[in-house]
Short mmCIF file of C-alpha atoms in Angstrom, two decimals:
data_model
loop_
_atom_site.label_atom_id
_atom_site.label_comp_id
_atom_site.label_asym_id
_atom_site.label_seq_id
_atom_site.Cartn_x
_atom_site.Cartn_y
_atom_site.Cartn_z
CA MET A 525 -7.82 64.38 -157.79
CA LEU A 526 -7.68 67.11 -155.16
CA LYS A 527 -4.45 65.72 -153.87
CA ASN A 528 -2.91 66.06 -157.28
CA ILE A 529 -3.96 69.68 -157.49
CA ILE A 530 -2.58 70.42 -154.02
CA ASN A 531 0.69 68.79 -154.96
CA SER A 532 0.97 71.01 -157.96
CA PHE A 533 0.92 74.05 -155.64
CA ILE A 534 3.77 72.86 -153.45
CA LYS A 535 6.46 75.47 -153.56
CA ILE A 536 9.65 74.47 -155.25
CA PRO A 537 12.57 75.73 -153.14
CA SER A 538 14.26 78.56 -154.97
CA THR A 539 17.80 77.98 -156.02
CA ARG A 540 18.87 81.43 -156.99
CA LEU A 541 22.41 82.56 -157.47
CA PHE A 542 22.95 86.26 -157.77
CA VAL A 543 25.67 87.22 -160.16
CA THR A 544 26.85 90.80 -160.14
CA ALA A 545 27.48 92.15 -163.58
CA PRO A 546 31.05 93.21 -164.21
CA THR A 547 30.51 96.63 -165.69
CA ALA A 548 33.96 96.95 -167.17
CA SER A 549 33.22 94.69 -170.10
CA ILE A 550 30.22 96.82 -171.06
CA VAL A 551 32.21 99.99 -170.78
CA THR A 552 34.87 98.65 -173.12
CA GLN A 553 32.26 98.56 -175.86
CA SER A 554 32.11 102.33 -175.84
CA SER A 555 35.85 102.39 -176.36
CA SER A 556 35.24 100.90 -179.79
CA LEU A 557 33.90 104.36 -180.60
CA SER A 558 37.53 105.14 -181.19
CA ASN A 559 37.34 102.49 -183.91
CA ALA A 560 34.50 104.44 -185.40
CA LEU A 561 36.77 107.47 -185.30
CA GLU A 562 39.31 105.59 -187.36
CA ARG A 563 36.74 104.61 -189.94
CA TYR A 564 37.44 107.62 -192.07
CA LYS A 565 40.52 106.87 -194.08
CA SER A 566 39.87 109.04 -197.10
CA PRO A 567 42.41 111.74 -197.85
CA LEU A 568 39.44 114.00 -198.52
CA VAL A 569 37.83 113.73 -195.12
CA THR A 570 40.28 112.07 -192.73
CA GLU A 571 41.35 115.23 -191.08
CA PRO A 572 39.60 115.84 -187.78
CA ARG A 573 38.49 119.42 -187.41
CA GLU A 574 40.76 121.31 -185.05
CA VAL A 575 39.35 124.16 -183.03
CA TRP A 576 40.71 126.51 -180.40
CA LEU A 577 39.78 125.89 -176.84
CA GLU A 578 39.04 129.27 -175.28
CA ASN A 579 38.33 130.53 -171.80
CA LEU A 580 35.50 132.52 -170.26
CA GLU A 581 37.37 133.91 -167.27
CA THR A 582 38.52 137.05 -169.02
CA GLU A 583 36.80 139.35 -171.46
CA GLU A 584 39.66 138.97 -173.89
CA THR A 585 40.05 135.61 -175.58
CA GLN A 586 42.79 133.41 -174.25
CA ARG A 587 43.51 130.34 -176.28
CA LEU A 588 44.16 127.40 -174.03
CA GLY A 589 44.83 124.74 -176.61
CA LEU A 590 43.57 122.82 -179.60
CA MET A 591 40.69 120.40 -179.64
CA ALA A 592 40.07 117.76 -182.32
CA LEU A 593 36.51 117.15 -183.49
CA HIS A 594 35.20 114.20 -185.45
CA PRO A 595 34.55 114.99 -189.14
CA GLU A 596 31.42 112.84 -189.23
CA VAL A 597 29.81 115.13 -186.66
CA PHE A 598 31.41 118.53 -187.17
CA ALA A 599 32.34 118.35 -190.87
CA ASP A 600 29.29 116.68 -192.32
CA THR A 601 27.86 117.63 -195.70
CA PRO A 602 25.66 120.63 -194.94
CA ARG A 603 22.25 119.43 -196.00
CA ILE A 604 20.21 122.61 -195.83
CA ASP A 605 17.09 120.73 -196.93
CA ILE A 606 17.35 118.51 -193.87
CA VAL A 607 17.98 121.53 -191.65
CA GLN A 608 14.85 123.13 -193.07
CA ARG A 609 12.80 120.00 -192.41
CA ASN A 610 14.03 120.00 -188.81
CA VAL A 611 13.08 123.64 -188.29
CA HIS A 612 9.67 123.05 -189.86
CA TRP A 613 9.11 120.05 -187.59
CA GLN A 614 10.19 121.92 -184.48
CA ARG A 615 7.81 124.74 -185.29
CA LEU A 616 4.90 122.45 -186.03
CA TYR A 617 5.01 119.66 -183.45
CA LYS A 618 4.01 121.99 -180.63
CA PHE A 619 1.63 124.10 -182.69
CA VAL A 620 -2.09 123.84 -182.09
CA SER A 621 -4.32 125.82 -184.40
CA PHE A 622 -7.28 127.45 -182.68
CA ALA A 623 -8.89 128.76 -185.88
CA HIS A 624 -12.54 127.83 -185.77
CA THR A 625 -15.65 128.27 -187.88
CA LYS A 626 -19.25 127.26 -187.34
CA THR A 627 -20.98 124.79 -189.60
CA ARG A 628 -24.57 125.27 -190.79
CA ALA A 629 -25.70 123.12 -187.89
CA GLU A 630 -23.94 125.26 -185.29
CA LYS A 631 -25.16 128.58 -186.70
CA ARG A 632 -28.14 130.16 -185.01
CA GLY A 633 -31.52 129.50 -186.63
CA GLY A 634 -31.97 128.16 -190.10
CA GLY A 635 -34.33 125.37 -189.13
CA ARG A 636 -37.24 126.77 -191.08
CA LYS A 637 -37.65 126.62 -194.83
CA PRO A 638 -37.24 130.30 -195.85
CA TRP A 639 -39.92 130.26 -198.54
CA PRO A 640 -42.12 127.58 -200.16
CA GLN A 641 -40.55 125.17 -202.59
CA LYS A 642 -42.80 126.15 -205.49
CA GLY A 643 -44.74 129.16 -206.72
CA THR A 644 -42.59 132.08 -205.55
CA GLY A 645 -40.34 132.24 -208.62
CA ARG A 646 -37.27 132.17 -206.36
CA ALA A 647 -34.62 129.52 -206.13
CA ARG A 648 -35.42 126.59 -203.87
CA HIS A 649 -33.78 126.68 -200.44
CA GLY A 650 -34.21 124.74 -197.22
CA SER A 651 -32.23 126.83 -194.74
CA ILE A 652 -30.93 130.38 -194.42
CA ARG A 653 -27.68 128.99 -192.89
CA SER A 654 -26.74 126.93 -195.92
CA PRO A 655 -23.11 127.58 -196.99
CA ILE A 656 -24.17 129.43 -200.12
CA PHE A 657 -26.10 131.99 -198.06
CA LYS A 658 -24.61 135.20 -196.78
CA ASN A 659 -24.03 134.67 -193.01
CA GLY A 660 -24.50 130.97 -193.68
CA GLY A 661 -22.42 128.20 -192.15
CA ARG A 662 -18.95 127.35 -193.38
CA CYS A 663 -18.39 123.96 -194.91
CA HIS A 664 -15.01 122.25 -194.40
CA GLY A 665 -13.78 125.23 -192.40
CA PRO A 666 -11.00 125.13 -189.79
CA ARG A 667 -12.00 123.36 -186.60
CA SER A 668 -10.38 124.07 -183.28
CA PRO A 669 -8.18 122.64 -181.83
CA THR A 670 -6.19 121.20 -184.73
CA VAL A 671 -3.00 119.47 -183.61
CA HIS A 672 -0.11 119.64 -186.04
CA PHE A 673 2.09 117.13 -184.24
CA TYR A 674 4.12 114.75 -186.33
CA MET A 675 7.41 112.98 -185.87
CA LEU A 676 10.40 113.46 -188.10
CA PRO A 677 12.31 110.27 -188.93
CA PHE A 678 15.14 109.59 -186.52
CA TRP A 679 17.89 109.85 -189.12
CA THR A 680 16.57 113.17 -190.37
CA ARG A 681 16.70 114.52 -186.84
CA LEU A 682 20.22 113.20 -186.34
CA ARG A 683 21.41 114.45 -189.70
CA GLY A 684 19.85 117.83 -188.88
CA LEU A 685 22.07 118.07 -185.81
CA THR A 686 25.26 117.11 -187.63
CA SER A 687 24.44 119.41 -190.54
CA THR A 688 23.72 122.37 -188.29
CA LEU A 689 26.83 121.77 -186.18
CA SER A 690 28.91 121.55 -189.36
CA ILE A 691 27.36 124.70 -190.81
CA LYS A 692 27.96 126.59 -187.59
CA LEU A 693 31.57 125.42 -187.42
CA ALA A 694 32.23 126.24 -191.06
CA GLN A 695 30.81 129.72 -190.55
CA ASP A 696 33.00 130.25 -187.47
CA ASP A 697 29.96 130.54 -185.22
CA LEU A 698 30.93 127.66 -182.96
CA HIS A 699 33.18 128.31 -180.00
CA PHE A 700 34.60 125.95 -177.45
CA VAL A 701 35.46 126.91 -173.88
CA ASN A 702 37.04 124.86 -171.13
CA ASP A 703 34.33 125.59 -168.56
CA LEU A 704 31.73 128.18 -167.62
CA GLU A 705 33.49 129.66 -164.60
CA ILE A 706 33.44 133.46 -164.66
CA PRO A 707 34.86 135.73 -161.93
CA THR A 708 31.69 137.78 -161.22
CA ASP A 709 27.94 137.38 -161.40
CA ASP A 710 27.67 140.80 -163.07
CA SER A 711 25.77 140.70 -166.36
CA GLN A 712 27.91 143.58 -167.68
CA PHE A 713 30.87 141.19 -167.74
CA ILE A 714 29.06 138.86 -170.14
CA LYS A 715 27.87 141.79 -172.25
CA ASN A 716 31.42 143.09 -172.58
CA LEU A 717 32.74 139.62 -173.30
CA VAL A 718 30.25 139.07 -176.12
CA GLU A 719 30.99 142.53 -177.49
CA LYS A 720 34.77 142.10 -177.41
CA ARG A 721 34.78 138.62 -178.88
CA ASN A 722 32.44 139.59 -181.71
CA TRP A 723 29.97 136.89 -180.81
CA GLY A 724 27.12 138.72 -182.50
CA PRO A 725 23.63 139.64 -181.33
CA SER A 726 22.77 136.37 -179.59
CA VAL A 727 24.70 133.61 -177.89
CA LEU A 728 23.71 130.09 -176.88
CA ILE A 729 25.90 128.49 -174.23
CA VAL A 730 25.74 124.71 -174.04
CA ASP A 731 27.05 122.82 -171.05
CA ASP A 732 27.30 119.14 -170.25
CA ASN A 733 25.39 119.49 -166.99
CA ASP A 734 21.99 121.07 -166.52
CA ILE A 735 23.07 122.63 -163.23
CA MET A 736 25.26 125.49 -164.41
CA PRO A 737 27.83 127.37 -162.30
CA GLN A 738 26.25 130.03 -160.10
CA ASN A 739 28.03 133.09 -161.51
CA ILE A 740 27.14 132.52 -165.13
CA SER A 741 23.56 131.58 -164.25
CA ILE A 742 23.01 134.86 -162.40
CA ALA A 743 24.93 136.92 -164.95
CA THR A 744 23.03 135.64 -167.98
CA ASP A 745 19.65 135.56 -166.25
CA SER A 746 18.89 139.22 -167.00
CA ILE A 747 20.29 139.16 -170.56
CA ASN A 748 17.69 137.90 -172.98
CA TYR A 749 20.10 137.34 -175.83
CA VAL A 750 22.46 135.07 -173.92
CA ASN A 751 20.92 131.72 -173.11
CA LEU A 752 22.11 128.60 -171.33
CA MET A 753 21.22 125.09 -172.40
CA PRO A 754 22.18 121.59 -171.28
CA VAL A 755 23.57 119.33 -173.97
CA TYR A 756 20.50 117.10 -173.98
CA GLY A 757 18.39 120.08 -175.02
CA LEU A 758 20.52 120.87 -178.06
CA ASN A 759 18.40 121.29 -181.17
CA VAL A 760 18.53 122.66 -184.67
CA TYR A 761 16.11 125.54 -184.12
CA SER A 762 17.98 127.00 -181.16
CA MET A 763 21.34 126.67 -182.87
CA LEU A 764 20.05 128.60 -185.86
CA LYS A 765 18.20 131.13 -183.71
CA HIS A 766 21.35 132.13 -181.88
CA ASP A 767 24.19 133.73 -183.75
CA THR A 768 26.96 132.03 -181.81
CA VAL A 769 26.88 128.68 -180.09
CA VAL A 770 29.39 128.16 -177.31
CA PHE A 771 30.16 124.62 -176.21
CA THR A 772 32.04 123.62 -173.13
CA LYS A 773 34.65 120.97 -173.77
CA ALA A 774 32.60 118.35 -171.90
CA ALA A 775 29.45 119.25 -173.83
CA ALA A 776 31.21 118.96 -177.19
CA GLU A 777 32.62 115.59 -176.24
CA ARG A 778 29.24 114.39 -175.00
CA ILE A 779 27.31 115.40 -178.12
CA GLN A 780 30.02 113.95 -180.32
CA GLU A 781 29.93 110.65 -178.45
CA LYS A 782 26.13 110.52 -178.55
CA ILE A 783 25.93 111.22 -182.28
CA LEU A 784 28.70 108.76 -183.10
CA PHE A 785 26.92 106.13 -181.05
CA HIS A 786 23.72 106.64 -183.01
CA LEU A 787 25.58 106.61 -186.31
CA ASN A 788 27.16 103.26 -185.43
CA ARG A 789 24.59 101.57 -183.21
CA ILE A 790 23.70 98.02 -183.99
CA ASP A 791 19.96 98.22 -183.30
CA ALA A 792 19.39 101.07 -185.72
CA ASN A 793 16.42 99.35 -187.33
CA ARG A 794 14.51 99.76 -184.09
CA LEU A 795 14.60 103.50 -184.61
CA GLU A 796 13.08 103.28 -188.05
CA LYS A 797 9.74 101.93 -186.84
CA LYS A 798 6.67 104.06 -186.88
CA PHE A 799 6.47 106.53 -184.03
CA LYS A 800 3.73 105.69 -181.54
CA LEU A 801 2.42 108.21 -179.06
CA ASN A 802 1.85 105.62 -176.34
CA GLN A 803 5.08 103.71 -176.66
CA MET B 446 -16.49 75.78 -163.77
CA ALA B 447 -16.54 72.20 -162.83
CA PHE B 448 -13.75 72.73 -160.32
CA ARG B 449 -15.57 75.59 -158.60
CA SER B 450 -18.72 73.61 -158.26
CA LEU B 451 -16.65 70.81 -156.81
CA ILE B 452 -15.40 73.12 -154.08
CA LYS B 453 -18.93 74.29 -153.35
CA LEU B 454 -19.88 70.70 -152.94
CA GLN B 455 -17.01 70.09 -150.54
CA LYS B 456 -18.04 73.03 -148.38
CA VAL B 457 -21.02 70.98 -147.48
CA LEU B 458 -19.37 67.58 -147.29
CA LEU B 459 -15.99 68.19 -145.65
CA PRO B 460 -15.36 69.06 -141.99
CA LEU B 461 -14.30 72.62 -141.14
CA ASN B 462 -10.52 72.16 -141.00
CA THR B 463 -10.42 70.74 -144.50
CA ILE B 464 -12.68 73.47 -145.88
CA SER B 465 -10.04 76.12 -145.22
CA ARG B 466 -7.52 73.91 -146.98
CA SER B 467 -9.72 73.38 -149.95
CA ILE B 468 -10.42 77.13 -150.17
CA SER B 469 -6.70 77.81 -150.14
CA ILE B 470 -6.44 76.19 -153.55
CA MET B 471 -9.00 78.62 -154.93
CA PRO B 472 -6.15 80.82 -156.23
CA LEU B 473 -6.37 78.88 -159.42
CA LYS B 474 -8.14 82.00 -160.58
CA CYS B 475 -6.59 84.62 -158.28
CA GLY B 476 -3.04 84.03 -159.39
CA ARG B 477 -0.21 81.87 -158.29
CA PHE B 478 1.49 84.48 -156.12
CA ARG B 479 -1.15 84.03 -153.42
CA SER B 480 -0.26 80.38 -153.07
CA SER B 481 3.37 81.11 -152.18
CA GLU B 482 4.46 82.07 -148.69
CA TYR B 483 4.91 85.66 -147.61
CA PHE B 484 8.41 87.03 -147.23
CA GLN B 485 9.69 86.16 -143.79
CA GLY B 486 12.95 88.10 -143.84
CA SER B 487 16.20 87.33 -145.62
CA GLU B 488 17.50 85.20 -142.71
CA HIS B 489 14.89 82.54 -143.53
CA HIS B 490 16.08 82.25 -147.10
CA PRO B 491 19.05 80.23 -148.29
CA ASP B 492 22.35 82.07 -148.41
CA VAL B 493 23.26 83.83 -151.61
CA GLU B 494 26.76 83.79 -152.91
CA VAL B 495 27.94 86.94 -154.68
CA ILE B 496 30.45 86.24 -157.41
CA LYS B 497 32.40 88.83 -159.35
CA ASN B 498 33.67 88.16 -162.86
CA PRO B 499 32.56 84.50 -163.06
CA PRO B 500 33.69 82.51 -166.11
CA GLU B 501 30.05 82.10 -167.14
CA TRP B 502 29.65 85.87 -167.55
CA LYS B 503 30.67 85.64 -171.20
CA TYR B 504 27.42 83.79 -171.94
CA VAL B 505 25.43 86.60 -170.31
CA GLU B 506 27.41 89.05 -172.38
CA HIS B 507 26.56 87.08 -175.45
CA LEU B 508 22.88 87.42 -174.61
CA ILE B 509 23.16 91.15 -173.93
CA GLY B 510 24.51 91.68 -177.40
CA LYS B 511 26.76 94.34 -178.82
CA LYS B 512 25.94 98.00 -178.75
CA LEU B 513 27.89 99.08 -181.79
CA ILE B 514 28.27 97.55 -185.21
CA PRO B 515 31.39 95.38 -185.04
CA GLN B 516 34.18 95.82 -187.51
CA PRO B 517 34.37 93.11 -190.16
CA GLU B 518 36.93 90.38 -189.76
CA CYS B 519 40.10 90.76 -191.75
CA LYS B 520 40.35 88.14 -194.48
CA THR B 521 42.06 87.93 -197.83
CA GLU B 522 38.86 86.92 -199.60
CA TYR B 523 35.19 86.96 -198.65
CA SER B 524 32.75 84.37 -200.00
CA SER B 525 30.02 86.97 -200.46
CA GLY B 526 32.15 89.06 -202.83
CA TRP B 527 32.28 91.93 -200.37
CA GLN B 528 35.55 93.80 -200.19
CA PRO B 529 36.85 96.24 -197.60
CA GLN B 530 38.05 99.66 -198.58
CA ASP B 531 41.64 99.82 -199.73
CA PRO B 532 43.38 103.12 -198.95
CA GLU B 533 46.33 102.18 -201.18
CA LYS B 534 44.07 102.06 -204.23
CA TYR B 535 41.78 105.03 -203.65
CA LYS B 536 44.24 107.52 -202.21
CA ASP B 537 44.92 109.14 -205.59
CA LEU B 538 41.27 109.38 -206.64
CA SER B 539 39.65 112.79 -206.73
CA TYR B 540 36.40 111.38 -205.38
CA PHE B 541 35.50 109.15 -202.46
CA ILE B 542 32.48 107.11 -201.46
CA LYS B 543 31.83 106.63 -197.79
CA ARG B 544 30.71 103.18 -196.74
CA THR B 545 27.42 102.81 -194.89
CA ARG B 546 27.46 102.09 -191.17
CA ASN B 547 27.23 98.38 -192.06
CA TYR B 548 30.39 98.64 -194.18
CA MET B 549 28.47 98.18 -197.41
CA LEU B 550 28.77 100.20 -200.61
CA PRO B 551 25.96 102.77 -200.81
CA VAL B 552 24.82 101.70 -204.28
CA TYR B 553 21.13 100.88 -204.46
CA LEU B 554 18.47 99.87 -206.96
CA ARG B 555 15.27 101.88 -206.83
CA ILE B 556 12.31 100.19 -208.48
CA THR B 557 9.22 102.28 -209.13
CA TYR B 558 6.19 102.20 -211.45
CA ARG B 559 5.62 98.47 -210.83
CA GLY B 560 9.11 97.52 -211.91
CA ASN B 561 9.03 99.62 -215.06
CA ARG B 562 11.49 102.23 -213.84
CA ARG B 563 14.78 101.01 -212.46
CA ILE B 564 17.25 103.55 -211.18
CA THR B 565 20.74 102.93 -209.85
CA PHE B 566 21.29 105.24 -206.90
CA ILE B 567 24.69 106.11 -205.44
CA LYS B 568 25.06 108.22 -202.32
CA TYR B 569 27.66 109.40 -199.79
CA ILE B 570 29.89 110.73 -202.57
CA GLU B 571 32.62 113.14 -201.58
CA GLY B 572 34.94 115.08 -203.83
CA ASP B 573 34.61 115.28 -207.61
CA ILE B 574 31.10 113.95 -208.19
CA TRP B 575 31.15 114.92 -211.90
CA LYS B 576 34.16 112.77 -212.62
CA LEU B 577 32.63 109.75 -210.91
CA GLU B 578 29.43 110.17 -212.90
CA GLN B 579 31.36 110.39 -216.16
CA GLU B 580 33.34 107.27 -215.30
CA CYS B 581 30.16 105.34 -214.46
CA ILE B 582 28.50 106.41 -217.69
CA ASP B 583 31.58 105.46 -219.75
CA LEU B 584 31.67 102.08 -218.04
CA ILE B 585 27.99 101.39 -218.77
CA LYS B 586 28.38 102.57 -222.35
CA SER B 587 31.23 100.17 -222.91
CA LYS B 588 29.04 97.33 -221.70
CA THR B 589 25.85 98.33 -223.53
CA ASN B 590 26.96 98.75 -227.14
CA ASN B 591 27.61 102.48 -226.69
CA ASN B 592 23.94 103.25 -226.08
CA PRO B 593 23.17 106.70 -224.69
CA GLN B 594 22.84 106.68 -220.90
CA TYR B 595 20.83 109.02 -218.73
CA SER B 596 21.88 110.21 -215.33
CA GLN B 597 21.23 112.90 -212.80
CA ILE B 598 23.56 114.48 -210.28
CA ASN B 599 22.39 116.10 -207.08
CA GLU B 600 25.38 118.10 -205.99
CA MET B 601 23.88 119.31 -202.74
CA ASN B 602 22.80 115.87 -201.54
CA ARG B 603 25.93 114.31 -203.07
CA THR B 604 24.02 111.63 -204.97
CA ILE B 605 23.96 110.22 -208.50
CA LYS B 606 21.02 108.57 -210.22
CA ILE B 607 21.58 106.46 -213.34
CA LYS B 608 18.69 105.15 -215.38
CA GLY B 609 18.73 101.36 -215.52
CA ASP B 610 19.83 98.51 -213.30
CA TYR B 611 23.63 98.72 -213.16
CA VAL B 612 24.11 98.10 -209.45
CA THR B 613 26.38 95.05 -209.73
CA LEU B 614 28.40 96.61 -212.51
CA ILE B 615 29.01 99.81 -210.56
CA GLN B 616 29.70 97.95 -207.33
CA LYS B 617 32.37 95.84 -209.01
CA TYR B 618 33.88 98.95 -210.56
CA LEU B 619 33.97 100.72 -207.19
CA TYR B 620 35.51 97.64 -205.54
CA SER B 621 38.20 97.63 -208.21
CA LYS B 622 38.91 101.27 -207.34
CA GLY B 623 39.36 100.29 -203.70
CA LEU B 624 36.30 102.19 -202.51
#
């Protein structure tokens, strides 16, 4: 019997064969995004949105060329209800309410019956901290900390992005620049640039990379109304908070590719499952 | 249980050199990884051949699966009754209905109140939504003895609701329009 067990532990010589994955065939799948681009054939919506590509090197606008944007991302139906739901969610998911009240048990005293049950002619009471007493405890009051976290459905979040981008573009609040290279690190240059280009009271600059060029980082650091953001941080609240949103060309292409991928991904049903905190 | 007691028994019965051997099979409980040898360096292992673009890779690819929804195959007729959009037919229409990401018509049946309320729901409408609604209502009226039909248009969300189950009827109508 023992021999049988020992035999079962004899190592089987491994016959492994490593195969390196040819990455090219995976990459070609993303090229079928261009097929997704061709999906729109309607005369009503075929036209890709064309925008000017500007520069940041000079205070005056110099138009470098035209850039085509996908209508499914930048010319979506502006669903202001979905935008509102996104803003509400972004406000609430990080909000913790610290409002707090004491119950009758937590209030000081109140353990003694205030007066006898019978014979006084007064109403019967068992505690001076009962909720109907002045200075009594509060029943069903707010308890601290109350977490207001919830998760918005994936498609509502995605649709919020496309709606907000489309609204911003339709209102001429979206600008596209080739890169973020500016000649000086002087904040006055950015102030003048925003003033001359009529970019309004606040500007959000979105780049593809989260390590921005040195000059623009230093120049915008002291200006509170000009903010930098990597493309992965793009959100509805910030886009609405800032008057003008400036995309670099790479950032616009990246967000467009990401959104188109999600709109056409094959495993979309995985995203519709219930959100779990510990997933 | 029985196996462990067996080993205890052998500790007494067997000579020393076999005890260590019998204890080495204890990993029945500890896990199989203890029973295998430790790594002695790659030179003690058989050589590994690295292949690029082998013919078998297509099977791996098949297992990985596609990332994006593939485009439907081009056929003259589909057994399911599904039809692709036809730009030649719909190009003169003043309205347009976008297909879903699975290339289906976005016409749905919404059943509520335990099956008592059935609502035909159309979404992704672009262009003249009022004209489409009128055409749908006229179509249903022609099929239902000119009974009055009830519908609701949400212009902001670009959707139409029609009371009653007319999903197949409307789908066929939209297919005939090339949408």
